[in-house]
PDB file of C-alpha atoms in Angstrom:
ATOM      1  CA  UNK A1089     -50.986   9.626 -24.308  1.00 37.00           C
ATOM      2  CA  UNK A1090     -50.214   6.497 -26.343  1.00 40.00           C
ATOM      3  CA  UNK A1091     -53.253   4.303 -26.995  1.00 42.00           C
ATOM      4  CA  UNK A1092     -52.605   0.637 -26.286  1.00 42.00           C
ATOM      5  CA  UNK A1093     -54.649  -2.040 -28.028  1.00 46.00           C
ATOM      6  CA  UNK A1094     -57.110  -3.854 -25.776  1.00 46.00           C
ATOM      7  CA  UNK A1095     -58.704  -6.934 -27.308  1.00 50.00           C
ATOM      8  CA  UNK A1096     -62.418  -7.524 -26.671  1.00 51.00           C
ATOM      9  CA  UNK A1097     -63.782 -11.023 -26.026  1.00 51.00           C
ATOM     10  CA  UNK A1098     -65.487 -11.163 -29.448  1.00 49.00           C
ATOM     11  CA  UNK A1099     -62.393  -9.878 -31.253  1.00 63.00           C
ATOM     12  CA  UNK A1100     -60.270 -12.477 -29.478  1.00 65.00           C
ATOM     13  CA  UNK A1101     -62.614 -15.325 -30.414  1.00 73.00           C
ATOM     14  CA  UNK A1102     -62.710 -14.297 -34.079  1.00 78.00           C
ATOM     15  CA  UNK A1103     -58.920 -13.870 -34.127  1.00 72.00           C
ATOM     16  CA  UNK A1104     -58.524 -17.370 -32.650  1.00 76.00           C
ATOM     17  CA  UNK A1105     -60.791 -18.872 -35.323  1.00 79.00           C
ATOM     18  CA  UNK A1106     -58.762 -17.194 -38.064  1.00 77.00           C
ATOM     19  CA  UNK A1107     -55.489 -18.384 -36.500  1.00 78.00           C
ATOM     20  CA  UNK A1108     -56.837 -21.962 -36.406  1.00 74.00           C
ATOM     21  CA  UNK A1109     -58.094 -21.933 -39.994  1.00 79.00           C
ATOM     22  CA  UNK A1110     -54.879 -20.413 -41.338  1.00 80.00           C
ATOM     23  CA  UNK A1111     -52.838 -22.877 -39.279  1.00 75.00           C
ATOM     24  CA  UNK A1112     -54.777 -25.791 -40.776  1.00 76.00           C
ATOM     25  CA  UNK A1113     -53.977 -24.559 -44.287  1.00 79.00           C
ATOM     26  CA  UNK A1114     -50.307 -24.361 -43.350  1.00 79.00           C
ATOM     27  CA  UNK A1115     -50.382 -27.833 -41.793  1.00 76.00           C
ATOM     28  CA  UNK A1116     -51.925 -29.494 -44.836  1.00 78.00           C
ATOM     29  CA  UNK A1117     -49.368 -27.812 -47.095  1.00 79.00           C
ATOM     30  CA  UNK A1118     -46.615 -29.076 -44.782  1.00 79.00           C
ATOM     31  CA  UNK A1119     -47.780 -32.692 -44.997  1.00 77.00           C
ATOM     32  CA  UNK A1120     -47.893 -32.852 -48.791  1.00 77.00           C
ATOM     33  CA  UNK A1121     -44.526 -31.119 -49.148  1.00 78.00           C
ATOM     34  CA  UNK A1122     -42.694 -33.056 -46.452  1.00 78.00           C
ATOM     35  CA  UNK A1123     -44.159 -36.560 -46.016  1.00 79.00           C
ATOM     36  CA  UNK A1124     -41.777 -38.456 -48.370  1.00 83.00           C
ATOM     37  CA  UNK A1125     -38.718 -36.981 -46.604  1.00 82.00           C
ATOM     38  CA  UNK A1126     -40.231 -37.760 -43.209  1.00 80.00           C
ATOM     39  CA  UNK A1127     -40.838 -41.409 -44.135  1.00 82.00           C
ATOM     40  CA  UNK A1128     -37.185 -41.863 -45.112  1.00 86.00           C
ATOM     41  CA  UNK A1129     -36.039 -40.041 -41.962  1.00 84.00           C
ATOM     42  CA  UNK A1130     -38.121 -42.226 -39.641  1.00 79.00           C
ATOM     43  CA  UNK A1131     -37.005 -45.449 -41.323  1.00 85.00           C
ATOM     44  CA  UNK A1132     -33.360 -44.469 -40.917  1.00 86.00           C
ATOM     45  CA  UNK A1133     -33.903 -43.508 -37.267  1.00 81.00           C
ATOM     46  CA  UNK A1134     -35.931 -46.525 -36.210  1.00 78.00           C
ATOM     47  CA  UNK A1135     -34.376 -49.258 -38.392  1.00 82.00           C
ATOM     48  CA  UNK A1136     -30.636 -48.481 -38.634  1.00 81.00           C
ATOM     49  CA  UNK A1137     -29.822 -52.133 -39.343  1.00 81.00           C
ATOM     50  CA  UNK A1138     -31.985 -52.200 -42.497  1.00 86.00           C
ATOM     51  CA  UNK A1139     -30.585 -49.193 -44.377  1.00 87.00           C
ATOM     52  CA  UNK A1140     -27.015 -48.082 -45.070  1.00 84.00           C
ATOM     53  CA  UNK A1141     -28.020 -44.482 -45.781  1.00 86.00           C
ATOM     54  CA  UNK A1142     -30.569 -42.107 -47.295  1.00 87.00           C
ATOM     55  CA  UNK A1143     -30.402 -43.382 -50.885  1.00 90.00           C
ATOM     56  CA  UNK A1144     -30.492 -47.000 -49.728  1.00 91.00           C
ATOM     57  CA  UNK A1145     -33.682 -46.228 -47.766  1.00 88.00           C
ATOM     58  CA  UNK A1146     -35.171 -44.526 -50.838  1.00 88.00           C
ATOM     59  CA  UNK A1147     -34.316 -47.474 -53.121  1.00 91.00           C
ATOM     60  CA  UNK A1148     -35.657 -50.099 -50.711  1.00 89.00           C
ATOM     61  CA  UNK A1149     -38.849 -48.141 -50.070  1.00 87.00           C
ATOM     62  CA  UNK A1150     -39.536 -47.980 -53.819  1.00 90.00           C
ATOM     63  CA  UNK A1151     -38.654 -51.648 -54.283  1.00 88.00           C
ATOM     64  CA  UNK A1152     -40.779 -52.925 -51.372  1.00 87.00           C
ATOM     65  CA  UNK A1153     -43.680 -50.469 -51.344  1.00 85.00           C
ATOM     66  CA  UNK A1154     -43.567 -48.512 -54.599  1.00 86.00           C
ATOM     67  CA  UNK A1155     -43.720 -44.722 -54.708  1.00 79.00           C
ATOM     68  CA  UNK A1156     -46.841 -44.802 -52.540  1.00 78.00           C
ATOM     69  CA  UNK A1157     -44.599 -46.088 -49.744  1.00 80.00           C
ATOM     70  CA  UNK A1158     -43.294 -42.557 -49.251  1.00 80.00           C
ATOM     71  CA  UNK A1159     -46.800 -41.498 -48.290  1.00 76.00           C
ATOM     72  CA  UNK A1160     -47.463 -44.345 -45.844  1.00 71.00           C
ATOM     73  CA  UNK A1161     -49.325 -43.062 -42.820  1.00 63.00           C
ATOM     74  CA  UNK A1162     -50.345 -39.832 -44.562  1.00 68.00           C
ATOM     75  CA  UNK A1163     -53.981 -39.983 -43.402  1.00 68.00           C
ATOM     76  CA  UNK A1164     -52.948 -39.553 -39.775  1.00 65.00           C
ATOM     77  CA  UNK A1165     -50.789 -36.445 -40.318  1.00 64.00           C
ATOM     78  CA  UNK A1166     -53.294 -34.899 -42.752  1.00 67.00           C
ATOM     79  CA  UNK A1167     -55.841 -34.854 -39.957  1.00 69.00           C
ATOM     80  CA  UNK A1168     -53.403 -34.602 -37.057  1.00 71.00           C
ATOM     81  CA  UNK A1169     -50.846 -32.169 -38.459  1.00 71.00           C
ATOM     82  CA  UNK A1170     -53.617 -29.824 -39.596  1.00 76.00           C
ATOM     83  CA  UNK A1171     -54.806 -29.793 -35.983  1.00 80.00           C
ATOM     84  CA  UNK A1172     -51.245 -29.570 -34.632  1.00 82.00           C
ATOM     85  CA  UNK A1173     -50.311 -26.590 -36.766  1.00 83.00           C
ATOM     86  CA  UNK A1174     -53.630 -24.921 -35.883  1.00 86.00           C
ATOM     87  CA  UNK A1175     -52.703 -25.269 -32.212  1.00 90.00           C
ATOM     88  CA  UNK A1176     -49.177 -23.974 -32.843  1.00 91.00           C
ATOM     89  CA  UNK A1177     -50.325 -20.815 -34.598  1.00 89.00           C
ATOM     90  CA  UNK A1178     -53.277 -20.268 -32.262  1.00 90.00           C
ATOM     91  CA  UNK A1179     -50.984 -20.323 -29.220  1.00 94.00           C
ATOM     92  CA  UNK A1180     -48.042 -18.463 -30.750  1.00 94.00           C
ATOM     93  CA  UNK A1181     -50.284 -15.662 -32.060  1.00 90.00           C
ATOM     94  CA  UNK A1182     -52.003 -15.422 -28.652  1.00 92.00           C
ATOM     95  CA  UNK A1183     -48.614 -15.259 -26.912  1.00 95.00           C
ATOM     96  CA  UNK A1184     -47.404 -12.583 -29.344  1.00 93.00           C
ATOM     97  CA  UNK A1185     -50.472 -10.462 -28.586  1.00 90.00           C
ATOM     98  CA  UNK A1186     -49.959 -11.024 -24.841  1.00 94.00           C
ATOM     99  CA  UNK A1187     -46.321  -9.940 -25.009  1.00 96.00           C
ATOM    100  CA  UNK A1188     -47.311  -6.949 -27.171  1.00 93.00           C
ATOM    101  CA  UNK A1189     -49.670  -5.800 -24.404  1.00 91.00           C
ATOM    102  CA  UNK A1190     -46.938  -6.328 -21.785  1.00 94.00           C
ATOM    103  CA  UNK A1191     -44.639  -4.187 -23.955  1.00 93.00           C
ATOM    104  CA  UNK A1192     -47.363  -1.487 -24.258  1.00 91.00           C
ATOM    105  CA  UNK A1193     -47.330  -1.699 -28.052  1.00 84.00           C
ATOM    106  CA  UNK A1194     -49.450   1.146 -29.468  1.00 85.00           C
ATOM    107  CA  UNK A1195     -52.710   0.264 -31.220  1.00 75.00           C
ATOM    108  CA  UNK A1196     -52.268  -0.397 -34.942  1.00 71.00           C
ATOM    109  CA  UNK A1197     -48.518  -0.870 -34.669  1.00 78.00           C
ATOM    110  CA  UNK A1198     -46.906  -4.233 -35.425  1.00 80.00           C
ATOM    111  CA  UNK A1199     -45.411  -5.572 -32.191  1.00 83.00           C
ATOM    112  CA  UNK A1200     -41.644  -5.874 -31.912  1.00 89.00           C
ATOM    113  CA  UNK A1201     -40.867  -8.649 -29.450  1.00 95.00           C
ATOM    114  CA  UNK A1202     -37.525  -9.540 -27.899  1.00 96.00           C
ATOM    115  CA  UNK A1203     -35.749 -12.810 -28.733  1.00 97.00           C
ATOM    116  CA  UNK A1204     -36.652 -14.375 -25.340  1.00 97.00           C
ATOM    117  CA  UNK A1205     -40.310 -13.399 -25.864  1.00 97.00           C
ATOM    118  CA  UNK A1206     -40.364 -14.923 -29.350  1.00 97.00           C
ATOM    119  CA  UNK A1207     -38.682 -18.091 -28.043  1.00 98.00           C
ATOM    120  CA  UNK A1208     -41.159 -18.466 -25.164  1.00 98.00           C
ATOM    121  CA  UNK A1209     -44.117 -17.833 -27.487  1.00 97.00           C
ATOM    122  CA  UNK A1210     -42.895 -20.658 -29.716  1.00 97.00           C
ATOM    123  CA  UNK A1211     -42.071 -22.926 -26.776  1.00 98.00           C
ATOM    124  CA  UNK A1212     -45.577 -22.471 -25.347  1.00 97.00           C
ATOM    125  CA  UNK A1213     -47.011 -23.343 -28.762  1.00 96.00           C
ATOM    126  CA  UNK A1214     -44.826 -26.451 -28.878  1.00 96.00           C
ATOM    127  CA  UNK A1215     -45.900 -27.722 -25.461  1.00 97.00           C
ATOM    128  CA  UNK A1216     -49.597 -27.166 -26.282  1.00 95.00           C
ATOM    129  CA  UNK A1217     -49.076 -28.875 -29.625  1.00 92.00           C
ATOM    130  CA  UNK A1218     -47.407 -31.926 -28.020  1.00 95.00           C
ATOM    131  CA  UNK A1219     -50.715 -33.086 -26.548  1.00 94.00           C
ATOM    132  CA  UNK A1220     -51.831 -33.887 -30.094  1.00 91.00           C
ATOM    133  CA  UNK A1221     -48.503 -34.322 -31.914  1.00 91.00           C
ATOM    134  CA  UNK A1222     -47.314 -37.074 -29.550  1.00 94.00           C
ATOM    135  CA  UNK A1223     -49.987 -39.646 -30.431  1.00 93.00           C
ATOM    136  CA  UNK A1224     -50.244 -38.450 -34.055  1.00 89.00           C
ATOM    137  CA  UNK A1225     -46.540 -39.003 -34.628  1.00 89.00           C
ATOM    138  CA  UNK A1226     -46.591 -42.279 -32.724  1.00 94.00           C
ATOM    139  CA  UNK A1227     -49.220 -43.708 -35.069  1.00 91.00           C
ATOM    140  CA  UNK A1228     -47.513 -42.235 -38.119  1.00 85.00           C
ATOM    141  CA  UNK A1229     -44.049 -43.656 -37.376  1.00 88.00           C
ATOM    142  CA  UNK A1230     -45.425 -47.135 -36.698  1.00 91.00           C
ATOM    143  CA  UNK A1231     -47.154 -47.080 -40.086  1.00 87.00           C
ATOM    144  CA  UNK A1232     -44.085 -45.615 -41.787  1.00 81.00           C
ATOM    145  CA  UNK A1233     -41.655 -48.316 -40.633  1.00 84.00           C
ATOM    146  CA  UNK A1234     -43.785 -51.306 -41.619  1.00 83.00           C
ATOM    147  CA  UNK A1235     -43.500 -52.725 -45.128  1.00 73.00           C
ATOM    148  CA  UNK A1236     -46.497 -53.562 -47.293  1.00 66.00           C
ATOM    149  CA  UNK A1237     -47.884 -57.057 -47.628  1.00 65.00           C
ATOM    150  CA  UNK A1238     -48.796 -59.907 -45.340  1.00 59.00           C
ATOM    151  CA  UNK A1239     -46.125 -58.913 -42.804  1.00 70.00           C
ATOM    152  CA  UNK A1240     -47.789 -55.539 -42.134  1.00 77.00           C
ATOM    153  CA  UNK A1241     -48.901 -55.371 -38.501  1.00 85.00           C
ATOM    154  CA  UNK A1242     -51.477 -52.608 -39.000  1.00 89.00           C
ATOM    155  CA  UNK A1243     -53.969 -52.161 -41.825  1.00 86.00           C
ATOM    156  CA  UNK A1244     -54.208 -48.400 -41.290  1.00 85.00           C
ATOM    157  CA  UNK A1245     -54.254 -45.636 -38.670  1.00 87.00           C
ATOM    158  CA  UNK A1246     -57.538 -46.640 -37.027  1.00 90.00           C
ATOM    159  CA  UNK A1247     -56.428 -50.267 -36.786  1.00 93.00           C
ATOM    160  CA  UNK A1248     -53.124 -49.100 -35.321  1.00 93.00           C
ATOM    161  CA  UNK A1249     -54.871 -46.965 -32.683  1.00 94.00           C
ATOM    162  CA  UNK A1250     -57.272 -49.779 -31.827  1.00 95.00           C
ATOM    163  CA  UNK A1251     -54.562 -52.416 -31.398  1.00 95.00           C
ATOM    164  CA  UNK A1252     -52.274 -50.159 -29.357  1.00 95.00           C
ATOM    165  CA  UNK A1253     -55.106 -49.040 -27.082  1.00 96.00           C
ATOM    166  CA  UNK A1254     -56.324 -52.618 -26.630  1.00 95.00           C
ATOM    167  CA  UNK A1255     -52.875 -53.805 -25.616  1.00 92.00           C
ATOM    168  CA  UNK A1256     -51.390 -50.827 -23.765  1.00 93.00           C
ATOM    169  CA  UNK A1257     -54.183 -48.356 -23.038  1.00 96.00           C
ATOM    170  CA  UNK A1258     -53.873 -44.585 -23.253  1.00 96.00           C
ATOM    171  CA  UNK A1259     -50.276 -44.684 -22.022  1.00 95.00           C
ATOM    172  CA  UNK A1260     -49.467 -46.801 -25.070  1.00 96.00           C
ATOM    173  CA  UNK A1261     -50.964 -44.167 -27.371  1.00 96.00           C
ATOM    174  CA  UNK A1262     -48.747 -41.568 -25.662  1.00 97.00           C
ATOM    175  CA  UNK A1263     -45.589 -43.696 -25.827  1.00 96.00           C
ATOM    176  CA  UNK A1264     -42.490 -41.491 -26.199  1.00 96.00           C
ATOM    177  CA  UNK A1265     -44.288 -38.402 -24.862  1.00 97.00           C
ATOM    178  CA  UNK A1266     -41.424 -37.140 -22.661  1.00 97.00           C
ATOM    179  CA  UNK A1267     -38.942 -36.684 -25.536  1.00 97.00           C
ATOM    180  CA  UNK A1268     -41.816 -35.322 -27.640  1.00 97.00           C
ATOM    181  CA  UNK A1269     -42.491 -32.518 -25.119  1.00 97.00           C
ATOM    182  CA  UNK A1270     -38.758 -31.719 -24.859  1.00 97.00           C
ATOM    183  CA  UNK A1271     -38.430 -31.601 -28.642  1.00 97.00           C
ATOM    184  CA  UNK A1272     -41.530 -29.440 -29.072  1.00 97.00           C
ATOM    185  CA  UNK A1273     -40.510 -26.962 -26.353  1.00 98.00           C
ATOM    186  CA  UNK A1274     -37.061 -26.208 -27.737  1.00 97.00           C
ATOM    187  CA  UNK A1275     -37.836 -26.969 -31.369  1.00 97.00           C
ATOM    188  CA  UNK A1276     -40.779 -24.611 -31.709  1.00 97.00           C
ATOM    189  CA  UNK A1277     -39.064 -22.028 -29.518  1.00 98.00           C
ATOM    190  CA  UNK A1278     -36.264 -21.898 -32.097  1.00 98.00           C
ATOM    191  CA  UNK A1279     -38.703 -22.275 -35.009  1.00 96.00           C
ATOM    192  CA  UNK A1280     -40.820 -19.223 -34.266  1.00 96.00           C
ATOM    193  CA  UNK A1281     -37.878 -17.226 -32.933  1.00 97.00           C
ATOM    194  CA  UNK A1282     -36.066 -17.630 -36.262  1.00 97.00           C
ATOM    195  CA  UNK A1283     -39.120 -16.872 -38.430  1.00 96.00           C
ATOM    196  CA  UNK A1284     -40.504 -13.946 -36.456  1.00 96.00           C
ATOM    197  CA  UNK A1285     -37.079 -12.349 -35.897  1.00 96.00           C
ATOM    198  CA  UNK A1286     -36.426 -12.404 -39.663  1.00 97.00           C
ATOM    199  CA  UNK A1287     -39.885 -10.977 -40.378  1.00 95.00           C
ATOM    200  CA  UNK A1288     -39.460  -8.232 -37.749  1.00 95.00           C
ATOM    201  CA  UNK A1289     -36.030  -7.261 -39.122  1.00 95.00           C
ATOM    202  CA  UNK A1290     -37.285  -7.085 -42.715  1.00 95.00           C
ATOM    203  CA  UNK A1291     -40.295  -4.986 -41.726  1.00 94.00           C
ATOM    204  CA  UNK A1292     -38.063  -2.596 -39.785  1.00 92.00           C
ATOM    205  CA  UNK A1293     -35.556  -2.270 -42.646  1.00 93.00           C
ATOM    206  CA  UNK A1294     -38.058  -1.916 -45.479  1.00 94.00           C
ATOM    207  CA  UNK A1295     -41.017  -0.214 -43.825  1.00 91.00           C
ATOM    208  CA  UNK A1296     -43.293  -2.883 -45.324  1.00 91.00           C
ATOM    209  CA  UNK A1297     -46.316  -4.239 -43.487  1.00 89.00           C
ATOM    210  CA  UNK A1298     -46.355  -7.953 -42.742  1.00 87.00           C
ATOM    211  CA  UNK A1299     -49.005  -8.539 -45.414  1.00 86.00           C
ATOM    212  CA  UNK A1300     -46.755  -6.846 -47.991  1.00 91.00           C
ATOM    213  CA  UNK A1301     -43.853  -9.282 -47.622  1.00 90.00           C
ATOM    214  CA  UNK A1302     -43.371 -11.331 -50.792  1.00 92.00           C
ATOM    215  CA  UNK A1303     -44.102 -15.057 -50.975  1.00 89.00           C
ATOM    216  CA  UNK A1304     -40.444 -15.579 -51.836  1.00 92.00           C
ATOM    217  CA  UNK A1305     -39.337 -13.998 -48.558  1.00 93.00           C
ATOM    218  CA  UNK A1306     -41.936 -15.971 -46.598  1.00 92.00           C
ATOM    219  CA  UNK A1307     -40.591 -19.175 -48.212  1.00 92.00           C
ATOM    220  CA  UNK A1308     -37.022 -18.215 -47.353  1.00 94.00           C
ATOM    221  CA  UNK A1309     -37.826 -17.355 -43.743  1.00 95.00           C
ATOM    222  CA  UNK A1310     -39.945 -20.504 -43.367  1.00 93.00           C
ATOM    223  CA  UNK A1311     -37.051 -22.636 -44.603  1.00 94.00           C
ATOM    224  CA  UNK A1312     -34.695 -20.884 -42.144  1.00 96.00           C
ATOM    225  CA  UNK A1313     -37.172 -21.607 -39.330  1.00 96.00           C
ATOM    226  CA  UNK A1314     -37.187 -25.287 -40.288  1.00 94.00           C
ATOM    227  CA  UNK A1315     -33.382 -25.432 -40.200  1.00 95.00           C
ATOM    228  CA  UNK A1316     -33.317 -23.670 -36.805  1.00 97.00           C
ATOM    229  CA  UNK A1317     -35.776 -26.186 -35.381  1.00 96.00           C
ATOM    230  CA  UNK A1318     -34.194 -29.387 -36.631  1.00 95.00           C
ATOM    231  CA  UNK A1319     -30.532 -28.496 -36.181  1.00 95.00           C
ATOM    232  CA  UNK A1320     -31.196 -27.838 -32.477  1.00 95.00           C
ATOM    233  CA  UNK A1321     -33.701 -30.647 -31.796  1.00 96.00           C
ATOM    234  CA  UNK A1322     -32.739 -33.586 -33.989  1.00 95.00           C
ATOM    235  CA  UNK A1323     -31.045 -35.809 -31.357  1.00 96.00           C
ATOM    236  CA  UNK A1324     -34.126 -35.843 -29.109  1.00 97.00           C
ATOM    237  CA  UNK A1325     -36.249 -36.622 -32.176  1.00 95.00           C
ATOM    238  CA  UNK A1326     -34.155 -39.752 -32.737  1.00 95.00           C
ATOM    239  CA  UNK A1327     -34.840 -40.842 -29.151  1.00 96.00           C
ATOM    240  CA  UNK A1328     -38.563 -40.161 -29.673  1.00 96.00           C
ATOM    241  CA  UNK A1329     -38.723 -42.248 -32.865  1.00 92.00           C
ATOM    242  CA  UNK A1330     -36.886 -45.186 -31.311  1.00 95.00           C
ATOM    243  CA  UNK A1331     -39.192 -45.203 -28.297  1.00 96.00           C
ATOM    244  CA  UNK A1332     -42.311 -44.879 -30.440  1.00 95.00           C
ATOM    245  CA  UNK A1333     -41.353 -47.842 -32.640  1.00 92.00           C
ATOM    246  CA  UNK A1334     -40.228 -49.977 -29.683  1.00 94.00           C
ATOM    247  CA  UNK A1335     -42.242 -52.931 -28.394  1.00 92.00           C
ATOM    248  CA  UNK A1336     -44.807 -52.696 -25.609  1.00 92.00           C
ATOM    249  CA  UNK A1337     -44.203 -55.915 -23.688  1.00 89.00           C
ATOM    250  CA  UNK A1338     -41.167 -56.513 -21.453  1.00 87.00           C
ATOM    251  CA  UNK A1339     -40.009 -59.237 -23.860  1.00 88.00           C
ATOM    252  CA  UNK A1340     -40.177 -57.097 -27.008  1.00 89.00           C
ATOM    253  CA  UNK A1341     -39.065 -53.782 -25.522  1.00 92.00           C
ATOM    254  CA  UNK A1342     -35.502 -52.603 -26.255  1.00 93.00           C
ATOM    255  CA  UNK A1343     -35.606 -49.489 -24.070  1.00 95.00           C
ATOM    256  CA  UNK A1344     -36.947 -48.978 -20.562  1.00 93.00           C
ATOM    257  CA  UNK A1345     -37.241 -45.215 -21.070  1.00 94.00           C
ATOM    258  CA  UNK A1346     -35.678 -42.097 -22.551  1.00 96.00           C
ATOM    259  CA  UNK A1347     -32.433 -42.211 -20.524  1.00 97.00           C
ATOM    260  CA  UNK A1348     -31.939 -45.909 -21.285  1.00 97.00           C
ATOM    261  CA  UNK A1349     -32.516 -45.169 -24.974  1.00 96.00           C
ATOM    262  CA  UNK A1350     -29.874 -42.400 -24.928  1.00 97.00           C
ATOM    263  CA  UNK A1351     -27.367 -44.712 -23.236  1.00 97.00           C
ATOM    264  CA  UNK A1352     -27.941 -47.530 -25.723  1.00 96.00           C
ATOM    265  CA  UNK A1353     -27.733 -45.260 -28.775  1.00 96.00           C
ATOM    266  CA  UNK A1354     -24.393 -43.936 -27.512  1.00 96.00           C
ATOM    267  CA  UNK A1355     -23.107 -47.419 -26.739  1.00 96.00           C
ATOM    268  CA  UNK A1356     -24.237 -49.098 -29.974  1.00 94.00           C
ATOM    269  CA  UNK A1357     -24.043 -46.271 -32.538  1.00 93.00           C
ATOM    270  CA  UNK A1358     -21.930 -43.541 -30.952  1.00 96.00           C
ATOM    271  CA  UNK A1359     -22.665 -39.818 -31.312  1.00 96.00           C
ATOM    272  CA  UNK A1360     -23.508 -40.379 -34.985  1.00 94.00           C
ATOM    273  CA  UNK A1361     -26.537 -42.401 -33.901  1.00 94.00           C
ATOM    274  CA  UNK A1362     -28.203 -39.229 -32.653  1.00 96.00           C
ATOM    275  CA  UNK A1363     -27.962 -37.739 -36.156  1.00 94.00           C
ATOM    276  CA  UNK A1364     -28.956 -40.774 -38.198  1.00 90.00           C
ATOM    277  CA  UNK A1365     -31.516 -39.757 -40.822  1.00 87.00           C
ATOM    278  CA  UNK A1366     -30.694 -36.052 -40.587  1.00 92.00           C
ATOM    279  CA  UNK A1367     -30.060 -35.725 -44.344  1.00 89.00           C
ATOM    280  CA  UNK A1368     -33.694 -36.298 -45.433  1.00 87.00           C
ATOM    281  CA  UNK A1369     -34.806 -34.252 -42.428  1.00 88.00           C
ATOM    282  CA  UNK A1370     -32.774 -31.219 -43.528  1.00 90.00           C
ATOM    283  CA  UNK A1371     -33.859 -31.729 -47.151  1.00 86.00           C
ATOM    284  CA  UNK A1372     -37.456 -31.761 -45.905  1.00 84.00           C
ATOM    285  CA  UNK A1373     -37.032 -28.682 -43.695  1.00 88.00           C
ATOM    286  CA  UNK A1374     -36.920 -26.173 -46.554  1.00 88.00           C
ATOM    287  CA  UNK A1375     -39.968 -27.181 -48.657  1.00 88.00           C
ATOM    288  CA  UNK A1376     -42.167 -28.363 -45.773  1.00 87.00           C
ATOM    289  CA  UNK A1377     -41.706 -25.301 -43.587  1.00 90.00           C
ATOM    290  CA  UNK A1378     -41.698 -22.863 -46.488  1.00 90.00           C
ATOM    291  CA  UNK A1379     -45.066 -24.369 -47.484  1.00 88.00           C
ATOM    292  CA  UNK A1380     -46.312 -24.105 -43.884  1.00 88.00           C
ATOM    293  CA  UNK A1381     -45.643 -20.388 -43.530  1.00 90.00           C
ATOM    294  CA  UNK A1382     -46.761 -19.513 -47.068  1.00 88.00           C
ATOM    295  CA  UNK A1383     -50.015 -21.399 -46.432  1.00 88.00           C
ATOM    296  CA  UNK A1384     -50.507 -19.636 -43.090  1.00 86.00           C
ATOM    297  CA  UNK A1385     -49.596 -16.135 -44.262  1.00 87.00           C
ATOM    298  CA  UNK A1386     -51.663 -16.374 -47.470  1.00 85.00           C
ATOM    299  CA  UNK A1387     -54.669 -17.699 -45.542  1.00 85.00           C
ATOM    300  CA  UNK A1388     -54.358 -14.873 -42.998  1.00 84.00           C
ATOM    301  CA  UNK A1389     -54.319 -12.314 -45.801  1.00 84.00           C
ATOM    302  CA  UNK A1390     -57.501 -13.801 -47.264  1.00 84.00           C
ATOM    303  CA  UNK A1391     -59.201 -14.014 -43.872  1.00 80.00           C
ATOM    304  CA  UNK A1392     -58.115 -10.495 -42.940  1.00 68.00           C
TER     305      UNK A1392
END
């Protein structure tokens, strides 16, 4: 009779701690590798009238803010993205183990999950992650789009949180949450589906254990996961960024909600408006997500 792995409470708790720690390592690596690209992307999305394209945004950022301008708002994602990625990997690894038990995977054998199972594991991770990523990204994009100097509205992330909460309450902190949840559900479904499917195929073809896969392959598969996420979720990310940089009062607000934002983008910018800023996003996808998975996989190998 085939022996199926049954996880004890203590084993599960220790596994969860390791998933969180490894996820934090991956998240920090992601921030340092991808923040400059993300700053350019957000500026192009939220301020289309200020920049003619990617290189124009790069030049103006250097001219107005110096090279440090590419790392504006980094404190928030360093703390927040570390937590976000911890949540992502905690949930996705839990879902993988759950599906492995449903599939009656024998003890000691690496689980082979179906594409729908991998997608739903990633989607669940994305939805759980959105509780934190929504406000983290809201604060980050507001800091990213402001220029340095006397015209800056916020002095830093804590000042930004304080002023938004004072004026709009908790709903203000979670501004743009609906498109965030939609993006995270599909985006991370595709993200982990792409990565895990590539890993599963390589393990099956080569007979290698997961821990034996080279860093080069992990980088390659991580980059592919980043492309899968952003090429399928970019338009909703544009809507999210526009809502999160919009005003709070009726007088300063451009959009009444997600549907109104979609309508106005189509009317004012056409279909191309939903892909504005995609160049730095795609350029970011390879190094940022390669760094994420290398950080996670290497940390897991150390932690055991």
